[in-house]
mmCIF file with all atom_site columns, C-alpha atoms in Angstrom:
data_model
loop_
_atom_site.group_PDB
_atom_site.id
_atom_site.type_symbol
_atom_site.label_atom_id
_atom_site.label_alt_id
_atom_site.label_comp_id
_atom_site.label_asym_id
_atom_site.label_entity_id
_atom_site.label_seq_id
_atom_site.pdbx_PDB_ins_code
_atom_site.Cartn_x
_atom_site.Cartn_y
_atom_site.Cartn_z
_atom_site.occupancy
_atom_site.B_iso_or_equiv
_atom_site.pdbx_formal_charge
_atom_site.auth_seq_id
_atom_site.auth_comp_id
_atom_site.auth_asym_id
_atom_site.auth_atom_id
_atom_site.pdbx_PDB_model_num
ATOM 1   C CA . UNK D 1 1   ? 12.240  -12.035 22.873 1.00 0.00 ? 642 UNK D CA 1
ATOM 2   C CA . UNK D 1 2   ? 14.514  -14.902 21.675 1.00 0.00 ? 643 UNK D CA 1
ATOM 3   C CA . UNK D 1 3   ? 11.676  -16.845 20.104 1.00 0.00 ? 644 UNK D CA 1
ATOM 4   C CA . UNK D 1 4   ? 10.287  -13.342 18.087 1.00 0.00 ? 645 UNK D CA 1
ATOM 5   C CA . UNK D 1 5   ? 13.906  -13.274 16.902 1.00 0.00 ? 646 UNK D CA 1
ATOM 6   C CA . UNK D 1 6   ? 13.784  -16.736 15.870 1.00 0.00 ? 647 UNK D CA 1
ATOM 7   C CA . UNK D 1 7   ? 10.328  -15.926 13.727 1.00 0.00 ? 648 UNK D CA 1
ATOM 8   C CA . UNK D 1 8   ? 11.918  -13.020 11.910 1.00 0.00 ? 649 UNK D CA 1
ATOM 9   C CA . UNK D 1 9   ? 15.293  -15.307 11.371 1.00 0.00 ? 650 UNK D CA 1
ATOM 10  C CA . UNK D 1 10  ? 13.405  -18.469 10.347 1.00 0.00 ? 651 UNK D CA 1
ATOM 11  C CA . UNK D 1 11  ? 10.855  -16.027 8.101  1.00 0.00 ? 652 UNK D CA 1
ATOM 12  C CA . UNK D 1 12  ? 13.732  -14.712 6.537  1.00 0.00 ? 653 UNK D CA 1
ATOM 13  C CA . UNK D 1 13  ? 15.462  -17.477 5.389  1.00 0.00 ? 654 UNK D CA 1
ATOM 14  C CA . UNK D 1 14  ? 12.067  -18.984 3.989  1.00 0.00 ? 655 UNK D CA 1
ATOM 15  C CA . UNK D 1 15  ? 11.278  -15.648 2.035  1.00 0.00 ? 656 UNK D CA 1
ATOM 16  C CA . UNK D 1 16  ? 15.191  -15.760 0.339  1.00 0.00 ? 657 UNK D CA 1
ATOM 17  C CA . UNK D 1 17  ? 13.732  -18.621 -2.388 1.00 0.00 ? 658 UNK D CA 1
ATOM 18  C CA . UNK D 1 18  ? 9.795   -17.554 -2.272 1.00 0.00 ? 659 UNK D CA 1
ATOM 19  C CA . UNK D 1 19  ? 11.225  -14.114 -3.479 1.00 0.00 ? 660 UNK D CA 1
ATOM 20  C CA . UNK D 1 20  ? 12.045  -15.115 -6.762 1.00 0.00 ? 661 UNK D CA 1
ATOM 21  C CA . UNK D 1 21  ? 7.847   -16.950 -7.452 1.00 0.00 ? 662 UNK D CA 1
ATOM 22  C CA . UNK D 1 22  ? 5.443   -15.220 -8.921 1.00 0.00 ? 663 UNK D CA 1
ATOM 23  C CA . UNK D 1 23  ? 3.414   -12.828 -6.086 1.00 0.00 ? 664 UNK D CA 1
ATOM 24  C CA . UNK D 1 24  ? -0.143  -14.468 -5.520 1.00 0.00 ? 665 UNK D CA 1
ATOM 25  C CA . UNK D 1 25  ? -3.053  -12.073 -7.298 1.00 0.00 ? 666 UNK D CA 1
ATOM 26  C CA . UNK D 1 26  ? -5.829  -10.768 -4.965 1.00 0.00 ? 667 UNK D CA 1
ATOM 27  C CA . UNK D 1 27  ? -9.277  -10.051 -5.928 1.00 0.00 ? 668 UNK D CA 1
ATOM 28  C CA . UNK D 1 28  ? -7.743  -10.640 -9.394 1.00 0.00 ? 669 UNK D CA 1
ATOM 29  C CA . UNK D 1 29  ? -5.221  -8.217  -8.893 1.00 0.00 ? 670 UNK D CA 1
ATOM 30  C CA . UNK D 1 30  ? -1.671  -8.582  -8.841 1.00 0.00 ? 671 UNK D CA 1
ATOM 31  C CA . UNK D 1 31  ? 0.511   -7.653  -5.461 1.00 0.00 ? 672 UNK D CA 1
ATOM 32  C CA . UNK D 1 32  ? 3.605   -6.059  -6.812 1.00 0.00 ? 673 UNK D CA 1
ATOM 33  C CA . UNK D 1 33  ? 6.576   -7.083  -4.256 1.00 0.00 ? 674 UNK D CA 1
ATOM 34  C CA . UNK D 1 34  ? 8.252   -3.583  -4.876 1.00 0.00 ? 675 UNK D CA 1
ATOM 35  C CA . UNK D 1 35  ? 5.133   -2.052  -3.508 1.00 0.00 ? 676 UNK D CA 1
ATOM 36  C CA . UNK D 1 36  ? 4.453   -1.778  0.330  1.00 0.00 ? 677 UNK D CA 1
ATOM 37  C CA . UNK D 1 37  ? 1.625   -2.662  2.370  1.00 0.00 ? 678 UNK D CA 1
ATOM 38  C CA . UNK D 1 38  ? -0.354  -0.098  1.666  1.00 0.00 ? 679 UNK D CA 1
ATOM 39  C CA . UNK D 1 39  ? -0.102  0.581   -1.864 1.00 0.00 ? 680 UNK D CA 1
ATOM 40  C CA . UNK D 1 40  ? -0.835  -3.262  -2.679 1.00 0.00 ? 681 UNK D CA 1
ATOM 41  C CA . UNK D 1 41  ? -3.941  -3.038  -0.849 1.00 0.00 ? 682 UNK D CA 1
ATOM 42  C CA . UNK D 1 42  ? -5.049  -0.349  -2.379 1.00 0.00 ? 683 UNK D CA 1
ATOM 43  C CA . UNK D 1 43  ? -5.228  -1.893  -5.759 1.00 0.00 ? 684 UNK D CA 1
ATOM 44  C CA . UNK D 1 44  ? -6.578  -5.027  -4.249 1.00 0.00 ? 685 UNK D CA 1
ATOM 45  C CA . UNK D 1 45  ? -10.617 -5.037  -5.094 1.00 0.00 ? 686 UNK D CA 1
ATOM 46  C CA . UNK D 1 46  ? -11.311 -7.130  -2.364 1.00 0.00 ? 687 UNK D CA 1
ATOM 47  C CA . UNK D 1 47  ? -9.833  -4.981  0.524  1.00 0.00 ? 688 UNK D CA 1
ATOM 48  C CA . UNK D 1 48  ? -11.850 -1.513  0.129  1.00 0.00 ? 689 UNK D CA 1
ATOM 49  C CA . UNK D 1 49  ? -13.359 -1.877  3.526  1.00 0.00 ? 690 UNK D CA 1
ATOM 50  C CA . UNK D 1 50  ? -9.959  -2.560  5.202  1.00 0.00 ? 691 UNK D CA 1
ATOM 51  C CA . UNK D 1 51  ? -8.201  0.121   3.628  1.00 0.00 ? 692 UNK D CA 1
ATOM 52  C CA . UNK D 1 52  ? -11.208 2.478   4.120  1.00 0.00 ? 693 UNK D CA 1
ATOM 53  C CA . UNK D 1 53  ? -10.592 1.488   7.637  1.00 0.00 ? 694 UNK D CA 1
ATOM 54  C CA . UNK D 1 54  ? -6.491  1.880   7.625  1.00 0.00 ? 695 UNK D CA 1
ATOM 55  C CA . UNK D 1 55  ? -7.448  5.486   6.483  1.00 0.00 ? 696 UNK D CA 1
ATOM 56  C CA . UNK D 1 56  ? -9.714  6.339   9.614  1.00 0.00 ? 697 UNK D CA 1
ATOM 57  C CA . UNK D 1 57  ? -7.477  4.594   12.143 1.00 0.00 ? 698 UNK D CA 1
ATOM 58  C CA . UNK D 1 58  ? -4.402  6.917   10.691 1.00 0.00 ? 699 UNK D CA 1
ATOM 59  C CA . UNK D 1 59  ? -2.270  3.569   9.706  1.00 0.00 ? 700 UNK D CA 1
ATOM 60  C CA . UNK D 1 60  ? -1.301  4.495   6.709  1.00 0.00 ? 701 UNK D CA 1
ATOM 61  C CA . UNK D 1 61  ? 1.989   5.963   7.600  1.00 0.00 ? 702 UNK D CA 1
ATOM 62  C CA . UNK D 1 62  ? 2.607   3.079   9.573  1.00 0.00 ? 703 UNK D CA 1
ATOM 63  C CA . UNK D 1 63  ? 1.973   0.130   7.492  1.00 0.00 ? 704 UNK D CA 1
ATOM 64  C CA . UNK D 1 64  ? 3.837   1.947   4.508  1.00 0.00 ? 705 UNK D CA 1
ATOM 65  C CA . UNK D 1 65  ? 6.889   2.217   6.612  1.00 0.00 ? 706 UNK D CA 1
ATOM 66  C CA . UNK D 1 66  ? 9.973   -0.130  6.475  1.00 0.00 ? 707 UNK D CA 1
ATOM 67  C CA . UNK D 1 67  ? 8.359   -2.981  8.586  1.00 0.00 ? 708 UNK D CA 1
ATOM 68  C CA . UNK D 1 68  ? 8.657   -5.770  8.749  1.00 0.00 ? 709 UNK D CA 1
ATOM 69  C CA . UNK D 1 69  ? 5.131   -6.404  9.057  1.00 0.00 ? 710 UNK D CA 1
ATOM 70  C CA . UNK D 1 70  ? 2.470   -9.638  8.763  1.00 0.00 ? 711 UNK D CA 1
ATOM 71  C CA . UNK D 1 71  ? -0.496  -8.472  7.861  1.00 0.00 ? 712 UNK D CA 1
ATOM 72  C CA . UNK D 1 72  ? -3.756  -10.709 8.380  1.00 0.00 ? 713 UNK D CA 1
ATOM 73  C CA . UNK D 1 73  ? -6.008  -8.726  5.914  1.00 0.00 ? 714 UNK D CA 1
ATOM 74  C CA . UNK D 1 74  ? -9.591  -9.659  6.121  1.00 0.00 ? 715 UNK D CA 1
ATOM 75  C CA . UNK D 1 75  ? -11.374 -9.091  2.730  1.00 0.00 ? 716 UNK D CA 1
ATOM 76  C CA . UNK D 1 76  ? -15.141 -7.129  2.150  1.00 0.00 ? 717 UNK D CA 1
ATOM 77  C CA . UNK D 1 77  ? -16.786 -10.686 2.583  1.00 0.00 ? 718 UNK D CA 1
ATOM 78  C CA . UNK D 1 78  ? -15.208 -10.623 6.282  1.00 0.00 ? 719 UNK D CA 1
ATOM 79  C CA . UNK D 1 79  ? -16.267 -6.887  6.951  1.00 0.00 ? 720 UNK D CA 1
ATOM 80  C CA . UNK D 1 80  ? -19.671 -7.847  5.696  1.00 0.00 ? 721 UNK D CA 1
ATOM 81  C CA . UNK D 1 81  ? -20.210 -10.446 8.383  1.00 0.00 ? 722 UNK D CA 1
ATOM 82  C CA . UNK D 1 82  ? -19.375 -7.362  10.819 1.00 0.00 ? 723 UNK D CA 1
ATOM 83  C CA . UNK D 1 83  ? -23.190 -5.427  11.829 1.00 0.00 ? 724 UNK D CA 1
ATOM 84  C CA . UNK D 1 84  ? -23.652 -2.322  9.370  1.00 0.00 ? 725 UNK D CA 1
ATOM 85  C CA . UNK D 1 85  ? -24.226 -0.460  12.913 1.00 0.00 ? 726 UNK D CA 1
ATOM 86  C CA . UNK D 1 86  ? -21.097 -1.816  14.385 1.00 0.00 ? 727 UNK D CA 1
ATOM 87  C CA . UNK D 1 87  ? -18.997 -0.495  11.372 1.00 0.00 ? 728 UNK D CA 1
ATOM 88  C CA . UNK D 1 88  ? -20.000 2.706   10.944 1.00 0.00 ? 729 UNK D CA 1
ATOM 89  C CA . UNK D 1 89  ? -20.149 3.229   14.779 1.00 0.00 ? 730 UNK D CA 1
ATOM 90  C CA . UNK D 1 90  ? -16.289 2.227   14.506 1.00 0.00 ? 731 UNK D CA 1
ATOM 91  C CA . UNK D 1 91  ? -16.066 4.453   11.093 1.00 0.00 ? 732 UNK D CA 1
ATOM 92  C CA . UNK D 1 92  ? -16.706 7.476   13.584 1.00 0.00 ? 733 UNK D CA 1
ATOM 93  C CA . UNK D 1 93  ? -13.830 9.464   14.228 1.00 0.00 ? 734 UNK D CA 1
ATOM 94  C CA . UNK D 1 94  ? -14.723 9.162   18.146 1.00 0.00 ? 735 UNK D CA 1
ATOM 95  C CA . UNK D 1 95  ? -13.959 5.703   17.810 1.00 0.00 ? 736 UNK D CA 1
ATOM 96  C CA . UNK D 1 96  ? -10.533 6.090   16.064 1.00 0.00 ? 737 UNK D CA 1
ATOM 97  C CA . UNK D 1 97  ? -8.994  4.190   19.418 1.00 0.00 ? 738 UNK D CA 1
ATOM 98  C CA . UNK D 1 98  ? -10.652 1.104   19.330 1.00 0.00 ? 739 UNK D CA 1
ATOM 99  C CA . UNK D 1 99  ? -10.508 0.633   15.171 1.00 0.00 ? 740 UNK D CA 1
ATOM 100 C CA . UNK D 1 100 ? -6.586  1.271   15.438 1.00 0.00 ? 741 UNK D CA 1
ATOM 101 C CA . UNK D 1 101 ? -6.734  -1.924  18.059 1.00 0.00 ? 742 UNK D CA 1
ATOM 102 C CA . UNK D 1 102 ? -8.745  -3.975  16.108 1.00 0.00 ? 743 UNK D CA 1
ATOM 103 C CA . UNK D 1 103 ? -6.447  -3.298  12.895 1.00 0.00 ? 744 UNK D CA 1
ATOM 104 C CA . UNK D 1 104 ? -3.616  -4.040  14.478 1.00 0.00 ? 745 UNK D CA 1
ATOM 105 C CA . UNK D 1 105 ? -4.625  -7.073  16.114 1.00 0.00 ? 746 UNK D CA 1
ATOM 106 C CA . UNK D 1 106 ? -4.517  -8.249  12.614 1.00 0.00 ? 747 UNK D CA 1
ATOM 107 C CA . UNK D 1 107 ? -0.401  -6.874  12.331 1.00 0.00 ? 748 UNK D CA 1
ATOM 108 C CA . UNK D 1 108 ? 2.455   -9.123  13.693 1.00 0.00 ? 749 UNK D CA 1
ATOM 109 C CA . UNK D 1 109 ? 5.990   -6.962  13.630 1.00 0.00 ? 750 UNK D CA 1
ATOM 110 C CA . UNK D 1 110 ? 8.138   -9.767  11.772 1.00 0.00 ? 751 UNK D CA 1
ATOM 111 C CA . UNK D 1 111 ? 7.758   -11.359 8.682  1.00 0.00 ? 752 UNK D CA 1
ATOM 112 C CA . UNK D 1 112 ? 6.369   -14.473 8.811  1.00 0.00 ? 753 UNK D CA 1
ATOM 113 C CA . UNK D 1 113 ? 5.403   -16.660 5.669  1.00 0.00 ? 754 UNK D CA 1
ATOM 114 C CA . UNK D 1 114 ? 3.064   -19.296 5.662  1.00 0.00 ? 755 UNK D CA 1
ATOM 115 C CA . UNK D 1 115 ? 6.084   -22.039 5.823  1.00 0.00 ? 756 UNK D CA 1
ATOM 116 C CA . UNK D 1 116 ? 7.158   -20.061 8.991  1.00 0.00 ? 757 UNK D CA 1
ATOM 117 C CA . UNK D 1 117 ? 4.461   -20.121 10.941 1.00 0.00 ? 758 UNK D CA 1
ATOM 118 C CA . UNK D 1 118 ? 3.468   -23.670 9.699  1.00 0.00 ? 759 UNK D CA 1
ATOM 119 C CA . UNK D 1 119 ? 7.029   -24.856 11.153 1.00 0.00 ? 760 UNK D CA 1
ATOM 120 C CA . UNK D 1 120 ? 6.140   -22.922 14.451 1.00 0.00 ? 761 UNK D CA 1
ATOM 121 C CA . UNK D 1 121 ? 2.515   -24.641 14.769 1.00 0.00 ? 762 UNK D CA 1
ATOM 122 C CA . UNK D 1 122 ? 4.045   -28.049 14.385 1.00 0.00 ? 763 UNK D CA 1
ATOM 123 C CA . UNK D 1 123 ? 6.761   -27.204 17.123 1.00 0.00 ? 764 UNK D CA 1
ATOM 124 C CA . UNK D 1 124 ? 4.493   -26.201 18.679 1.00 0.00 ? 765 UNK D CA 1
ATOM 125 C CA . UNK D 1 125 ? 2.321   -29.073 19.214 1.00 0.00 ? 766 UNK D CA 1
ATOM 126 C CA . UNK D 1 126 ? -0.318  -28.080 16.889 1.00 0.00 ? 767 UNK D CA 1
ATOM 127 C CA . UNK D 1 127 ? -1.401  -24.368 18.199 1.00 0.00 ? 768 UNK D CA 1
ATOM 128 C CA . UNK D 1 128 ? 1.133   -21.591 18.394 1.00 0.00 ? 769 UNK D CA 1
ATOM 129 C CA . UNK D 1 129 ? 0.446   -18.105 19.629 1.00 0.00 ? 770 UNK D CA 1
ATOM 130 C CA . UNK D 1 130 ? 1.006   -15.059 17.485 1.00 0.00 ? 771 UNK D CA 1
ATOM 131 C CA . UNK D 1 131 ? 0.890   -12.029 19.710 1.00 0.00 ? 772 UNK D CA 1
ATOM 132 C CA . UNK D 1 132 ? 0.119   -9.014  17.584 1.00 0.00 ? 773 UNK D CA 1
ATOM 133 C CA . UNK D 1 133 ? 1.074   -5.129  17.644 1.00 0.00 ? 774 UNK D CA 1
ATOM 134 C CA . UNK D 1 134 ? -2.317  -4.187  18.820 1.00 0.00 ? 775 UNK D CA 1
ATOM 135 C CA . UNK D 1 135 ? -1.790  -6.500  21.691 1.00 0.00 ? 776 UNK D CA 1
ATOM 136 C CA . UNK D 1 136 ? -3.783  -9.195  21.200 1.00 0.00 ? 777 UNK D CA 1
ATOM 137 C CA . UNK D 1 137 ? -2.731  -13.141 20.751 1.00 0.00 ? 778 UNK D CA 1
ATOM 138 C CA . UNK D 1 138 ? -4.080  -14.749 18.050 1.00 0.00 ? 779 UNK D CA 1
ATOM 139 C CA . UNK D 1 139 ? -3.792  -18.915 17.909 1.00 0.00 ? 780 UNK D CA 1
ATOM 140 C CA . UNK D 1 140 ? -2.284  -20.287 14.934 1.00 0.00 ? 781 UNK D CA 1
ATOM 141 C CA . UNK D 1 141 ? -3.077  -23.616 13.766 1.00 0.00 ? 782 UNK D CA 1
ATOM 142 C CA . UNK D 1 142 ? -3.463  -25.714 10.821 1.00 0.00 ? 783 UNK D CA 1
ATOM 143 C CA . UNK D 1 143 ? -6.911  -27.109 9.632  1.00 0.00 ? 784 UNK D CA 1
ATOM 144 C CA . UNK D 1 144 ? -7.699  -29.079 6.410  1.00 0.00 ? 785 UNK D CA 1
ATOM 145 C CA . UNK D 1 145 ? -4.401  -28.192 5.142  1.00 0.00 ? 786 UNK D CA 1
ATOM 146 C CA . UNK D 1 146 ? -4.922  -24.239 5.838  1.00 0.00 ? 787 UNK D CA 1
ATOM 147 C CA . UNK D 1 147 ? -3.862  -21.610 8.842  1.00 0.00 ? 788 UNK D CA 1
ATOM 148 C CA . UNK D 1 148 ? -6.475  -20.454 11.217 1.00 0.00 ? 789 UNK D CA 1
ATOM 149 C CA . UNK D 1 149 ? -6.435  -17.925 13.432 1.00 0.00 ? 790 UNK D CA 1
ATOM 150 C CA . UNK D 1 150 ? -8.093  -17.699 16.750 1.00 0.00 ? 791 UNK D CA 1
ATOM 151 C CA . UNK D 1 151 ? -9.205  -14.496 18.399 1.00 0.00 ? 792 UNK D CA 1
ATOM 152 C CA . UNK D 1 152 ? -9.241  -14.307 21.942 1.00 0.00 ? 793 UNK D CA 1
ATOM 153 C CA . UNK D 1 153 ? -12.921 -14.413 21.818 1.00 0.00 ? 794 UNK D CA 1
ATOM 154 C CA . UNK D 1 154 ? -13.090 -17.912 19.938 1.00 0.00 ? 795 UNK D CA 1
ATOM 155 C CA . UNK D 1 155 ? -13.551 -16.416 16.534 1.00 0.00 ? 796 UNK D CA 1
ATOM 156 C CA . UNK D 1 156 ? -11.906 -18.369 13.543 1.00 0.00 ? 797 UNK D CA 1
ATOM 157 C CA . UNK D 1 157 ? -10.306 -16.843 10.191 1.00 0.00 ? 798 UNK D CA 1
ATOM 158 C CA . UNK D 1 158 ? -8.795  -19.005 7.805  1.00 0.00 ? 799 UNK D CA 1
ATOM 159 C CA . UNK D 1 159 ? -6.523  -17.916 5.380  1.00 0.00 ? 800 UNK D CA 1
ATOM 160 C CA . UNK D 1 160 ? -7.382  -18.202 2.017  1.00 0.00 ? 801 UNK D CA 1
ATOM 161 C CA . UNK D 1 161 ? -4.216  -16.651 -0.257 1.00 0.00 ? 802 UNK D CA 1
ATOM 162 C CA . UNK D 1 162 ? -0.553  -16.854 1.797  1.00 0.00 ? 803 UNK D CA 1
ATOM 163 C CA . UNK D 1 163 ? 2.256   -15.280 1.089  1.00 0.00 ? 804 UNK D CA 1
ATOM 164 C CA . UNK D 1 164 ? 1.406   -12.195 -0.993 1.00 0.00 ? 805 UNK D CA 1
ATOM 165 C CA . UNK D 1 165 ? 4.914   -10.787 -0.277 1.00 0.00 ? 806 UNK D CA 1
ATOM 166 C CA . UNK D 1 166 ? 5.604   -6.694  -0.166 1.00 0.00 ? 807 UNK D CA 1
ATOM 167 C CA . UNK D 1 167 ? 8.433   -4.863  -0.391 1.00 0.00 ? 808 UNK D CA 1
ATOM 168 C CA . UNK D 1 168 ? 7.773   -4.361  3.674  1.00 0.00 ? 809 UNK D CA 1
ATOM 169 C CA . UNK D 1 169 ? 6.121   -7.582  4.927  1.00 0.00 ? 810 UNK D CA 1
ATOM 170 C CA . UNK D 1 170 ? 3.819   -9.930  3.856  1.00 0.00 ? 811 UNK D CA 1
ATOM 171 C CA . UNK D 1 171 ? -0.185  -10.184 3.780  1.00 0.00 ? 812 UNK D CA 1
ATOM 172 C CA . UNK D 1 172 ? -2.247  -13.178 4.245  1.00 0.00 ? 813 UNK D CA 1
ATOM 173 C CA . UNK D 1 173 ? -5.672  -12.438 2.691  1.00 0.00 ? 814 UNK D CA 1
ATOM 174 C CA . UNK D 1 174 ? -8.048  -14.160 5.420  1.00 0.00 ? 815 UNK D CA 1
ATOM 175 C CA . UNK D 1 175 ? -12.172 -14.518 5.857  1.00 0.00 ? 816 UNK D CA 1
ATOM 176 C CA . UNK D 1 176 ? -12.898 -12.778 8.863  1.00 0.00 ? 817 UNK D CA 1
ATOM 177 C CA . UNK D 1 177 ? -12.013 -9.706  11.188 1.00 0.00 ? 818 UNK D CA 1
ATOM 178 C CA . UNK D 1 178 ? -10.645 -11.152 14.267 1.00 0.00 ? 819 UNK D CA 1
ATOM 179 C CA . UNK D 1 179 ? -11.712 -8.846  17.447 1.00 0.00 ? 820 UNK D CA 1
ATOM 180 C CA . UNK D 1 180 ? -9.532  -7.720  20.881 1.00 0.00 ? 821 UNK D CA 1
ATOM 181 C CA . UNK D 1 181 ? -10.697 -9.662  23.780 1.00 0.00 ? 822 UNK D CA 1
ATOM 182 C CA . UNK D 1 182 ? -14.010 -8.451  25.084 1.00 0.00 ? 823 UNK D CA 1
#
């Protein structure tokens, strides 16, 4: 408990300066901070999958909400690598469970820029873990310069645009849907 306190303290300080640069673009598209979550991935061309999927899982309400939130947000490309069978199977209203628990494997309840959890991976030793809402731990670490994430099944994201700040949170636009343990 004291070290999730820490994260949203140490986040917090880190986002007072980063508020006043200019929001990253996604897809092109640029992430208004006074917008939430939701409504910046909406306009973000790269995330139609995601939100699609945010839809079906009933998140919306949720991720729109005060927050804090860190959102990993895997783009199309990472959906793609996903089977067409396995997403449409998870698509299906009987699997509404297990899509909300994949989603929010991807959701951290603190705000946590990239600085943050940089800080916390070199305190760390090198790996940190980032235990999510949809109770999973993802492993943080830094490669070539970049965060990676870890599933607990050995899959690897990288994120590839940090710190797109919201007026709830922050995303971190990353290359591939990380998965609960199987």
């Amino acid at each position: 408990m004291l070290r999730t306190l820490t994260l949203a303290a140490t986040a917090a300080a880190l986002t007072t300066g980063a508020a006043m640069a200019a929001n990253p673009t996604v897809g092109g598209a640029p992430m208004l901070v006074e917008r939430n979550i939701v409504e910046n991935a909406v306009n973000s061309p790269i995330h139609t999958t995601l939100v699609a999927a945010v839809k079906q899982a009933g998140l919306v309400d949720t991720l729109a909400s005060e927050g804090p939130f860190t959102v990993f947000a895997p783009t199309d490309a990472a959906f793609a690598m996903v089977t067409p069978e396995s997403l449409n199977a998870l698509m299906q209203p009987g699997a509404k469970k297990q899509l909300t628990e994949i989603l929010t494997c991807h959701v951290v309840g603190a705000k946590a820029m990239s600085t943050a959890i940089a800080g916390m991976i070199a305190d760390d030793g090198g790996m940190h873990p980032v235990p999510t809402l949809g109770g999973c731990t993802l492993q943080a670490k830094m490669t070539g310069g970049k965060i990676t994430l870890t599933d607990e099944n050995g899959r690897m994201a990288t994120v590839t645009v940090a710190d797109v700040e919201q007026s709830n949170g922050v995303i971190h636009v990353i290359d591939r849907v990380l998965l609960p343990k199987q």
